Amino acid sequence: MTEPVGPSTHVEPDLARKSRLARNGGPKAIKSPLPPMYPGGMRIGAEEEEAVLDVLRSKRLFRYYGPYSGASRVDEFEKAFAADMNTDHAVAVSSGTAALVCGLAALGLGPGDEVIIPAYTWIASAGAAMAVGAVPILAEIDESLTLDVADVESKINSRTKAIMPVHMRGAPCQMQRIAELAQSRGLKVLEDVAQAIGGSFRGQRLGSIGDVGAFSFQFNKIITCGEGGAAITSDAEIYQRIVMYHDVAGGMPNRIPSDKILNGLNFRMSELHGAIMLVQLRRLDGLLADLRQRKNTLKCAIQDVAKRKGVSFRALNDADGDTATSLVFFAPNEIRAFRIAEALNAEGVNASLLYQPGRVDYHVYAHWIPVMEKRTWSENGGPWRWHGRDVEYSRDMCPRSLDLLGRAVHIDISPDMNAVNVEELADAVLKVLDALL
């Protein structure tokens, strides 16, 4: 006699799959530790060491002079970086934030102006606008995790002076639509390329499409000297203004006419950092090739199961221009996303959610407390005190962004993963999706 089909026959397979998860006592999928996610940093070697030693031996640590004559490594790096990014000019600076500040100042932004930035970016994007006296205006992101162009357009008003697209998690924004929108409204575009060095949009290097491109060489970035940055442009006048702003005396060594000289600050890059970056720049193409190969292998291994389980990958505005530093997919809801990330970590994968209300992350606007509360360094400070209209912020002002980020599971892609690492990583993702969805 056939046994009647009851609820237990449907539940038991799920329980069996869940019991195999490492968090429930099963064996970990990751048996070989994954390499740290510091792409250029992990490839620092003899060439960087020798480059630094050459500078130390020369005793020329300052870009403009030393005790003996010789070429400036910073100057060499600027020329090489501009050529690699397909632009006319590059200015090496002390950080990515410095590059943003110099870029905004060079574009003429100041008190009374507004800059539209994405709700998902490092807080420095907002901080740079505030540093020059401008007010950051937040716009939603879309499934690419970059600026939603339609929402950007809705935020433009008479005080808007610039748009700051941020190429988050290594992938390009929709630069054609942003550039067309900016041109039609008479706005400037400053690209924040901190997380996407070497990426492109429709064949153009990121950073070379807008009026200014800003880069970071902090240790987490694709190429690095620990700290540092660069601002690029093909506009000669903007270049002069960046040079002056990044160096309080920049007008003199750079032969800028005295009737054009403006006061600046000091955001110069040292010769030690310039020497390292010359070597790291030569590593960029190899790093990108390795990143893309690993990501493509991983994505191909899991995409059919992911689709069947109702998981969607992050949208890419230009897949060929993605630097492939991460794989991001959206779970059906925040609870499922949390459980997936938790289970992946138990398997040995460094997975994370891009937004959790209770975990402070300065990549998400809702955690920018100094901005949300409009805090200033002095009682009469700005920029909101000087602004011509009242701008209010709230933690729920960009609900679509929070929904997307709350469902987004992020996995680092290291260029140093070997074939076994990639295979085990794919096994871990498939194991978790099969058990939990």
Short mmCIF file of C-alpha atoms in Angstrom, two decimals:
data_model
loop_
_atom_site.label_atom_id
_atom_site.label_comp_id
_atom_site.label_asym_id
_atom_site.label_seq_id
_atom_site.Cartn_x
_atom_site.Cartn_y
_atom_site.Cartn_z
CA MET A 1 0.00 0.00 0.00
CA THR A 2 1.37 3.41 -0.94
CA GLU A 3 2.07 5.72 1.96
CA PRO A 4 0.02 8.94 1.85
CA VAL A 5 1.96 12.03 0.85
CA GLY A 6 2.18 14.35 3.84
CA PRO A 7 3.86 17.66 4.64
CA SER A 8 6.97 15.92 5.96
CA THR A 9 7.88 14.67 2.48
CA HIS A 10 8.23 18.29 1.37
CA VAL A 11 10.08 19.55 4.43
CA GLU A 12 12.63 16.80 4.90
CA PRO A 13 14.80 17.53 1.83
CA ASP A 14 15.10 21.18 2.92
CA LEU A 15 16.16 20.12 6.39
CA ALA A 16 18.71 17.76 4.93
CA ARG A 17 20.21 20.48 2.77
CA LYS A 18 20.32 22.95 5.65
CA SER A 19 22.00 20.39 7.89
CA ARG A 20 24.94 20.27 5.48
CA LEU A 21 25.63 23.98 5.97
CA ALA A 22 28.75 24.76 7.99
CA ARG A 23 26.76 26.95 10.35
CA ASN A 24 24.74 23.83 11.24
CA GLY A 25 27.77 21.62 11.77
CA GLY A 26 28.45 20.52 8.20
CA PRO A 27 31.91 20.71 6.56
CA LYS A 28 33.09 24.09 5.28
CA ALA A 29 33.06 24.57 1.52
CA ILE A 30 36.21 26.69 1.70
CA LYS A 31 39.11 24.40 2.54
CA SER A 32 41.90 26.59 1.14
CA PRO A 33 41.93 30.09 2.72
CA LEU A 34 40.96 32.82 0.28
CA PRO A 35 43.62 35.49 -0.33
CA PRO A 36 43.19 38.97 1.22
CA MET A 37 41.35 41.53 -0.91
CA TYR A 38 44.11 44.08 -1.49
CA PRO A 39 44.72 43.75 -5.26
CA GLY A 40 47.75 45.97 -5.82
CA GLY A 41 48.86 45.76 -2.20
CA MET A 42 49.30 41.99 -2.30
CA ARG A 43 51.53 42.30 -5.38
CA ILE A 44 53.98 44.75 -3.87
CA GLY A 45 57.39 43.22 -4.40
CA ALA A 46 60.98 43.78 -5.39
CA GLU A 47 60.19 46.47 -7.98
CA GLU A 48 58.37 48.67 -5.47
CA GLU A 49 61.12 48.08 -2.91
CA GLU A 50 63.82 49.13 -5.35
CA ALA A 51 61.83 52.17 -6.47
CA VAL A 52 61.51 53.38 -2.87
CA LEU A 53 65.17 52.71 -2.16
CA ASP A 54 66.18 54.70 -5.24
CA VAL A 55 64.28 57.71 -3.88
CA LEU A 56 65.77 57.33 -0.41
CA ARG A 57 69.27 57.05 -1.84
CA SER A 58 68.72 60.20 -3.89
CA LYS A 59 67.51 62.02 -0.75
CA ARG A 60 64.92 63.71 -2.93
CA LEU A 61 61.66 63.18 -1.05
CA PHE A 62 59.97 66.38 -2.25
CA ARG A 63 58.68 66.54 -5.80
CA TYR A 64 60.14 69.90 -6.75
CA TYR A 65 63.74 69.57 -5.56
CA GLY A 66 66.33 67.77 -3.46
CA PRO A 67 70.00 68.14 -2.64
CA TYR A 68 70.97 66.87 -6.09
CA SER A 69 69.50 67.24 -9.55
CA GLY A 70 67.27 64.53 -10.94
CA ALA A 71 63.85 63.68 -12.27
CA SER A 72 60.74 63.82 -10.09
CA ARG A 73 58.98 60.45 -9.68
CA VAL A 74 55.69 62.28 -9.05
CA ASP A 75 56.08 64.19 -12.30
CA GLU A 76 56.84 60.94 -14.14
CA PHE A 77 53.82 59.26 -12.59
CA GLU A 78 51.50 62.15 -13.52
CA LYS A 79 52.53 61.91 -17.16
CA ALA A 80 52.22 58.12 -17.22
CA PHE A 81 48.85 58.16 -15.44
CA ALA A 82 47.40 60.80 -17.77
CA ALA A 83 48.49 58.74 -20.77
CA ASP A 84 47.04 55.53 -19.33
CA MET A 85 43.73 57.21 -18.49
CA ASN A 86 43.62 58.78 -21.98
CA THR A 87 43.51 62.36 -20.75
CA ASP A 88 45.76 65.39 -21.19
CA HIS A 89 46.62 66.18 -17.58
CA ALA A 90 46.98 64.48 -14.21
CA VAL A 91 47.82 65.93 -10.79
CA ALA A 92 49.01 63.53 -8.11
CA VAL A 93 47.68 64.35 -4.64
CA SER A 94 47.75 63.04 -1.09
CA SER A 95 44.44 61.14 -1.09
CA GLY A 96 41.27 60.38 -3.01
CA THR A 97 39.44 62.92 -0.88
CA ALA A 98 42.04 65.54 -1.82
CA ALA A 99 41.41 64.72 -5.49
CA LEU A 100 37.67 65.32 -5.01
CA VAL A 101 38.20 68.59 -3.15
CA CYS A 102 40.70 69.87 -5.71
CA GLY A 103 38.40 68.84 -8.54
CA LEU A 104 35.36 70.61 -7.09
CA ALA A 105 37.37 73.75 -6.32
CA ALA A 106 38.79 73.73 -9.84
CA LEU A 107 35.25 73.50 -11.25
CA GLY A 108 34.37 76.65 -9.32
CA LEU A 109 32.04 75.18 -6.72
CA GLY A 110 31.50 77.05 -3.49
CA PRO A 111 28.89 78.49 -1.09
CA GLY A 112 25.39 78.55 -2.56
CA ASP A 113 26.08 75.67 -4.95
CA GLU A 114 24.70 72.14 -4.83
CA VAL A 115 26.37 68.89 -5.91
CA ILE A 116 24.28 65.80 -6.65
CA ILE A 117 25.87 62.64 -5.29
CA PRO A 118 24.64 59.04 -4.95
CA ALA A 119 23.11 57.70 -1.75
CA TYR A 120 25.67 54.90 -1.95
CA THR A 121 29.27 56.16 -1.89
CA TRP A 122 32.00 56.71 0.66
CA ILE A 123 31.21 59.70 2.89
CA ALA A 124 34.20 61.55 1.40
CA SER A 125 32.07 62.32 -1.66
CA ALA A 126 29.75 64.38 0.53
CA GLY A 127 32.62 65.69 2.64
CA ALA A 128 34.46 67.05 -0.39
CA ALA A 129 31.42 69.08 -1.41
CA MET A 130 31.09 70.44 2.11
CA ALA A 131 34.82 71.26 2.22
CA VAL A 132 34.45 73.77 -0.62
CA GLY A 133 31.26 75.22 0.89
CA ALA A 134 28.79 73.42 -1.38
CA VAL A 135 25.78 71.39 -0.24
CA PRO A 136 25.56 67.67 -1.13
CA ILE A 137 22.19 66.58 -2.54
CA LEU A 138 21.45 62.86 -2.40
CA ALA A 139 20.04 60.90 -5.33
CA GLU A 140 18.86 57.30 -5.50
CA ILE A 141 20.88 54.46 -7.00
CA ASP A 142 19.51 51.77 -9.30
CA GLU A 143 20.27 48.06 -9.72
CA SER A 144 23.78 48.93 -10.95
CA LEU A 145 24.49 50.41 -7.48
CA THR A 146 25.32 53.68 -9.21
CA LEU A 147 23.37 56.90 -9.81
CA ASP A 148 19.78 56.61 -10.99
CA VAL A 149 19.84 59.19 -13.77
CA ALA A 150 16.10 59.83 -13.63
CA ASP A 151 16.31 60.67 -9.94
CA VAL A 152 19.34 62.87 -10.57
CA GLU A 153 17.30 64.86 -13.10
CA SER A 154 14.49 65.30 -10.58
CA LYS A 155 16.96 66.83 -8.06
CA ILE A 156 18.34 69.50 -10.39
CA ASN A 157 17.41 73.10 -9.56
CA SER A 158 18.81 76.58 -10.06
CA ARG A 159 21.51 76.00 -7.42
CA THR A 160 22.79 72.73 -8.89
CA LYS A 161 26.26 73.17 -10.30
CA ALA A 162 27.68 69.66 -10.61
CA ILE A 163 26.89 65.94 -10.70
CA MET A 164 29.26 63.48 -9.05
CA PRO A 165 28.82 59.98 -10.50
CA VAL A 166 30.62 57.38 -8.38
CA HIS A 167 31.72 54.14 -10.05
CA MET A 168 30.96 51.95 -7.04
CA ARG A 169 32.35 48.48 -6.43
CA GLY A 170 34.43 48.64 -9.58
CA ALA A 171 31.68 49.13 -12.17
CA PRO A 172 30.83 52.15 -14.35
CA CYS A 173 27.91 54.51 -14.05
CA GLN A 174 25.65 55.23 -17.01
CA MET A 175 28.04 57.92 -18.21
CA GLN A 176 26.44 58.68 -21.57
CA ARG A 177 23.13 59.66 -20.01
CA ILE A 178 24.84 61.56 -17.19
CA ALA A 179 27.05 63.49 -19.61
CA GLU A 180 24.09 64.32 -21.86
CA LEU A 181 22.00 65.46 -18.90
CA ALA A 182 24.82 67.63 -17.55
CA GLN A 183 25.44 69.22 -20.92
CA SER A 184 21.76 69.98 -21.45
CA ARG A 185 21.55 71.71 -18.05
CA GLY A 186 24.93 73.45 -18.12
CA LEU A 187 26.35 71.38 -15.25
CA LYS A 188 29.84 70.10 -14.48
CA VAL A 189 30.64 66.41 -14.00
CA LEU A 190 33.22 65.12 -11.54
CA GLU A 191 33.73 61.35 -11.74
CA ASP A 192 34.68 59.58 -8.51
CA VAL A 193 36.77 56.64 -9.76
CA ALA A 194 38.25 55.63 -6.40
CA GLN A 195 36.94 52.05 -6.63
CA ALA A 196 37.22 51.52 -10.38
CA ILE A 197 40.72 52.46 -11.54
CA GLY A 198 41.21 51.16 -15.06
CA GLY A 199 37.52 50.64 -15.72
CA SER A 200 35.78 52.02 -18.77
CA PHE A 201 32.43 52.94 -20.29
CA ARG A 202 31.97 52.15 -23.98
CA GLY A 203 35.70 52.18 -24.57
CA GLN A 204 36.48 55.37 -22.66
CA ARG A 205 38.52 55.20 -19.46
CA LEU A 206 36.52 56.12 -16.38
CA GLY A 207 37.55 59.56 -15.16
CA SER A 208 38.19 60.83 -18.70
CA ILE A 209 34.51 61.29 -19.61
CA GLY A 210 33.52 64.06 -17.18
CA ASP A 211 35.20 67.41 -16.64
CA VAL A 212 37.38 65.94 -13.87
CA GLY A 213 38.15 62.41 -12.72
CA ALA A 214 39.20 61.74 -9.11
CA PHE A 215 41.13 58.62 -8.04
CA SER A 216 42.25 57.08 -4.77
CA PHE A 217 45.35 54.96 -4.16
CA GLN A 218 44.47 54.02 -0.58
CA PHE A 219 45.44 50.46 0.34
CA ASN A 220 42.08 48.84 -0.52
CA LYS A 221 42.16 50.18 -4.06
CA ILE A 222 43.12 48.25 -7.22
CA ILE A 223 46.54 49.90 -7.34
CA THR A 224 47.96 51.50 -4.24
CA CYS A 225 50.74 53.28 -2.40
CA GLY A 226 48.92 53.10 0.94
CA GLU A 227 47.56 56.64 0.59
CA GLY A 228 47.41 59.01 -2.33
CA GLY A 229 45.24 60.01 -5.23
CA ALA A 230 45.08 61.84 -8.54
CA ALA A 231 42.82 64.24 -10.40
CA ILE A 232 42.70 64.14 -14.19
CA THR A 233 41.26 66.46 -16.85
CA SER A 234 41.72 67.38 -20.49
CA ASP A 235 40.83 71.03 -19.86
CA ALA A 236 43.95 73.21 -19.56
CA GLU A 237 42.27 75.85 -17.39
CA ILE A 238 40.79 73.28 -15.00
CA TYR A 239 44.21 71.64 -14.80
CA GLN A 240 45.82 74.93 -13.78
CA ARG A 241 43.20 75.41 -11.08
CA ILE A 242 43.76 71.89 -9.71
CA VAL A 243 47.50 72.54 -9.63
CA MET A 244 46.99 75.78 -7.70
CA TYR A 245 44.53 74.32 -5.24
CA HIS A 246 46.65 71.25 -4.45
CA ASP A 247 49.73 73.37 -3.66
CA VAL A 248 49.69 76.70 -1.85
CA ALA A 249 52.70 77.75 -3.94
CA GLY A 250 51.74 75.71 -7.00
CA GLY A 251 51.48 78.71 -9.26
CA MET A 252 55.21 79.43 -9.10
CA PRO A 253 56.85 76.10 -10.02
CA ASN A 254 54.16 75.47 -12.60
CA ARG A 255 54.63 78.84 -14.31
CA ILE A 256 51.04 79.98 -13.96
CA PRO A 257 50.71 83.70 -14.84
CA SER A 258 50.62 85.91 -11.77
CA ASP A 259 47.33 87.49 -12.75
CA LYS A 260 45.65 84.04 -12.60
CA ILE A 261 47.18 82.72 -9.38
CA LEU A 262 44.75 81.79 -6.59
CA ASN A 263 45.55 80.73 -3.06
CA GLY A 264 45.52 77.00 -2.44
CA LEU A 265 46.23 74.35 0.18
CA ASN A 266 48.81 71.56 0.35
CA PHE A 267 47.69 68.18 -0.97
CA ARG A 268 50.95 67.25 -2.71
CA MET A 269 52.09 63.67 -3.24
CA SER A 270 55.57 62.72 -1.96
CA GLU A 271 58.30 61.24 -4.14
CA LEU A 272 58.11 57.96 -2.20
CA HIS A 273 54.45 57.55 -3.11
CA GLY A 274 55.11 58.61 -6.70
CA ALA A 275 57.83 55.97 -7.05
CA ILE A 276 55.52 53.22 -5.80
CA MET A 277 52.70 54.35 -8.08
CA LEU A 278 54.92 54.23 -11.16
CA VAL A 279 55.44 50.52 -10.50
CA GLN A 280 51.83 49.86 -9.50
CA LEU A 281 50.54 51.52 -12.67
CA ARG A 282 52.52 48.98 -14.70
CA ARG A 283 50.70 46.24 -12.80
CA LEU A 284 47.22 47.60 -13.54
CA ASP A 285 46.44 45.75 -16.79
CA GLY A 286 47.56 42.42 -15.32
CA LEU A 287 45.47 42.95 -12.21
CA LEU A 288 42.39 43.78 -14.27
CA ALA A 289 42.85 40.72 -16.48
CA ASP A 290 43.13 38.45 -13.45
CA LEU A 291 40.14 40.04 -11.71
CA ARG A 292 37.95 39.68 -14.78
CA GLN A 293 38.95 36.07 -15.40
CA ARG A 294 38.19 35.02 -11.82
CA LYS A 295 34.86 36.84 -11.70
CA ASN A 296 33.73 35.47 -15.05
CA THR A 297 34.56 31.90 -13.97
CA LEU A 298 32.70 32.30 -10.69
CA LYS A 299 29.66 33.96 -12.24
CA CYS A 300 29.36 31.33 -14.97
CA ALA A 301 29.51 28.57 -12.35
CA ILE A 302 26.61 29.92 -10.28
CA GLN A 303 24.39 31.91 -12.67
CA ASP A 304 22.00 29.11 -13.68
CA VAL A 305 21.28 28.09 -10.08
CA ALA A 306 21.05 31.72 -9.00
CA LYS A 307 18.44 32.45 -11.67
CA ARG A 308 16.44 29.36 -10.74
CA LYS A 309 16.50 30.40 -7.08
CA GLY A 310 15.23 33.91 -7.80
CA VAL A 311 18.59 35.64 -7.26
CA SER A 312 19.50 38.49 -9.62
CA PHE A 313 22.99 39.81 -10.24
CA ARG A 314 23.85 43.47 -10.01
CA ALA A 315 23.16 45.23 -13.32
CA LEU A 316 26.21 46.36 -15.27
CA ASN A 317 26.04 49.47 -17.45
CA ASP A 318 29.01 48.13 -19.42
CA ALA A 319 30.13 44.60 -18.58
CA ASP A 320 33.36 45.02 -20.57
CA GLY A 321 34.27 48.09 -18.50
CA ASP A 322 33.72 46.41 -15.12
CA THR A 323 36.95 46.09 -13.14
CA ALA A 324 35.49 42.92 -11.55
CA THR A 325 36.54 43.59 -7.97
CA SER A 326 33.32 42.13 -6.59
CA LEU A 327 30.32 39.94 -7.29
CA VAL A 328 27.04 41.34 -5.99
CA PHE A 329 23.66 39.65 -6.15
CA PHE A 330 20.22 40.57 -4.80
CA ALA A 331 18.25 38.20 -2.60
CA PRO A 332 14.42 38.32 -2.63
CA ASN A 333 14.33 40.23 0.68
CA GLU A 334 16.54 41.52 3.49
CA ILE A 335 15.98 38.52 5.76
CA ARG A 336 17.03 36.05 3.08
CA ALA A 337 20.03 38.25 2.21
CA PHE A 338 21.16 38.29 5.85
CA ARG A 339 20.84 34.52 6.15
CA ILE A 340 22.74 33.96 2.92
CA ALA A 341 25.60 36.25 3.98
CA GLU A 342 25.70 34.65 7.44
CA ALA A 343 25.82 31.16 5.94
CA LEU A 344 28.51 32.11 3.42
CA ASN A 345 30.72 33.46 6.19
CA ALA A 346 30.32 30.19 8.08
CA GLU A 347 31.50 28.40 4.92
CA GLY A 348 34.66 30.53 4.90
CA VAL A 349 33.56 33.22 2.43
CA ASN A 350 34.00 36.87 3.38
CA ALA A 351 30.49 37.87 2.29
CA SER A 352 28.65 40.94 3.52
CA LEU A 353 25.40 42.83 3.16
CA LEU A 354 25.84 46.27 1.66
CA TYR A 355 23.41 47.77 4.17
CA GLN A 356 22.27 46.84 7.65
CA PRO A 357 20.52 49.50 9.73
CA GLY A 358 22.35 48.54 12.91
CA ARG A 359 25.85 48.29 11.43
CA VAL A 360 27.56 51.62 10.74
CA ASP A 361 29.03 51.76 7.24
CA TYR A 362 30.11 55.11 5.84
CA HIS A 363 29.40 53.87 2.29
CA VAL A 364 25.66 54.27 2.95
CA TYR A 365 24.17 57.74 3.36
CA ALA A 366 21.89 56.69 6.26
CA HIS A 367 25.01 56.28 8.41
CA TRP A 368 26.49 59.69 7.57
CA ILE A 369 25.56 61.16 10.95
CA PRO A 370 27.61 64.40 10.50
CA VAL A 371 25.80 65.01 7.21
CA MET A 372 22.35 63.86 8.30
CA GLU A 373 22.53 66.19 11.31
CA LYS A 374 24.33 68.98 9.39
CA ARG A 375 27.11 69.26 11.96
CA THR A 376 29.73 71.96 11.47
CA TRP A 377 33.16 72.69 12.92
CA SER A 378 32.13 76.11 14.16
CA GLU A 379 28.91 77.69 15.34
CA ASN A 380 28.63 79.86 12.25
CA GLY A 381 30.12 77.29 9.87
CA GLY A 382 28.63 75.97 6.69
CA PRO A 383 27.74 75.02 4.16
CA TRP A 384 24.06 74.87 5.14
CA ARG A 385 24.29 78.10 7.17
CA TRP A 386 25.23 79.99 4.03
CA HIS A 387 22.84 78.31 1.64
CA GLY A 388 19.98 80.04 -0.12
CA ARG A 389 17.41 77.33 0.62
CA ASP A 390 16.68 74.88 3.40
CA VAL A 391 18.04 71.39 2.67
CA GLU A 392 16.88 68.60 4.95
CA TYR A 393 18.15 65.06 5.28
CA SER A 394 16.65 61.94 6.84
CA ARG A 395 17.75 58.32 7.11
CA ASP A 396 14.80 57.18 5.01
CA MET A 397 15.05 59.78 2.26
CA CYS A 398 16.33 57.32 -0.36
CA PRO A 399 14.14 54.23 0.20
CA ARG A 400 14.92 52.52 -3.08
CA SER A 401 18.65 52.68 -2.36
CA LEU A 402 18.18 51.20 1.11
CA ASP A 403 16.01 48.41 -0.28
CA LEU A 404 18.56 47.46 -2.93
CA LEU A 405 21.52 47.66 -0.56
CA GLY A 406 19.68 45.74 2.15
CA ARG A 407 19.13 42.84 -0.27
CA ALA A 408 22.61 43.00 -1.82
CA VAL A 409 25.08 40.25 -0.92
CA HIS A 410 28.67 41.26 -1.70
CA ILE A 411 31.60 38.91 -2.33
CA ASP A 412 35.14 40.13 -2.93
CA ILE A 413 36.94 38.94 -6.05
CA SER A 414 40.69 38.74 -5.47
CA PRO A 415 43.03 38.63 -8.48
CA ASP A 416 45.21 36.24 -6.48
CA MET A 417 42.62 33.47 -6.20
CA ASN A 418 43.77 30.26 -7.83
CA ALA A 419 41.57 27.74 -9.64
CA VAL A 420 40.91 25.81 -6.43
CA ASN A 421 39.87 29.01 -4.63
CA VAL A 422 37.40 29.90 -7.35
CA GLU A 423 35.97 26.39 -7.48
CA GLU A 424 35.50 26.26 -3.71
CA LEU A 425 33.97 29.74 -3.70
CA ALA A 426 31.46 28.66 -6.35
CA ASP A 427 30.70 25.51 -4.36
CA ALA A 428 30.07 27.60 -1.25
CA VAL A 429 27.62 29.92 -3.03
CA LEU A 430 25.76 27.05 -4.68
CA LYS A 431 25.59 25.13 -1.39
CA VAL A 432 24.11 28.12 0.46
CA LEU A 433 21.63 29.11 -2.25
CA ASP A 434 20.45 25.53 -2.57
CA ALA A 435 19.87 25.25 1.18
CA LEU A 436 18.28 28.62 1.87
CA LEU A 437 16.23 29.47 -1.24
#
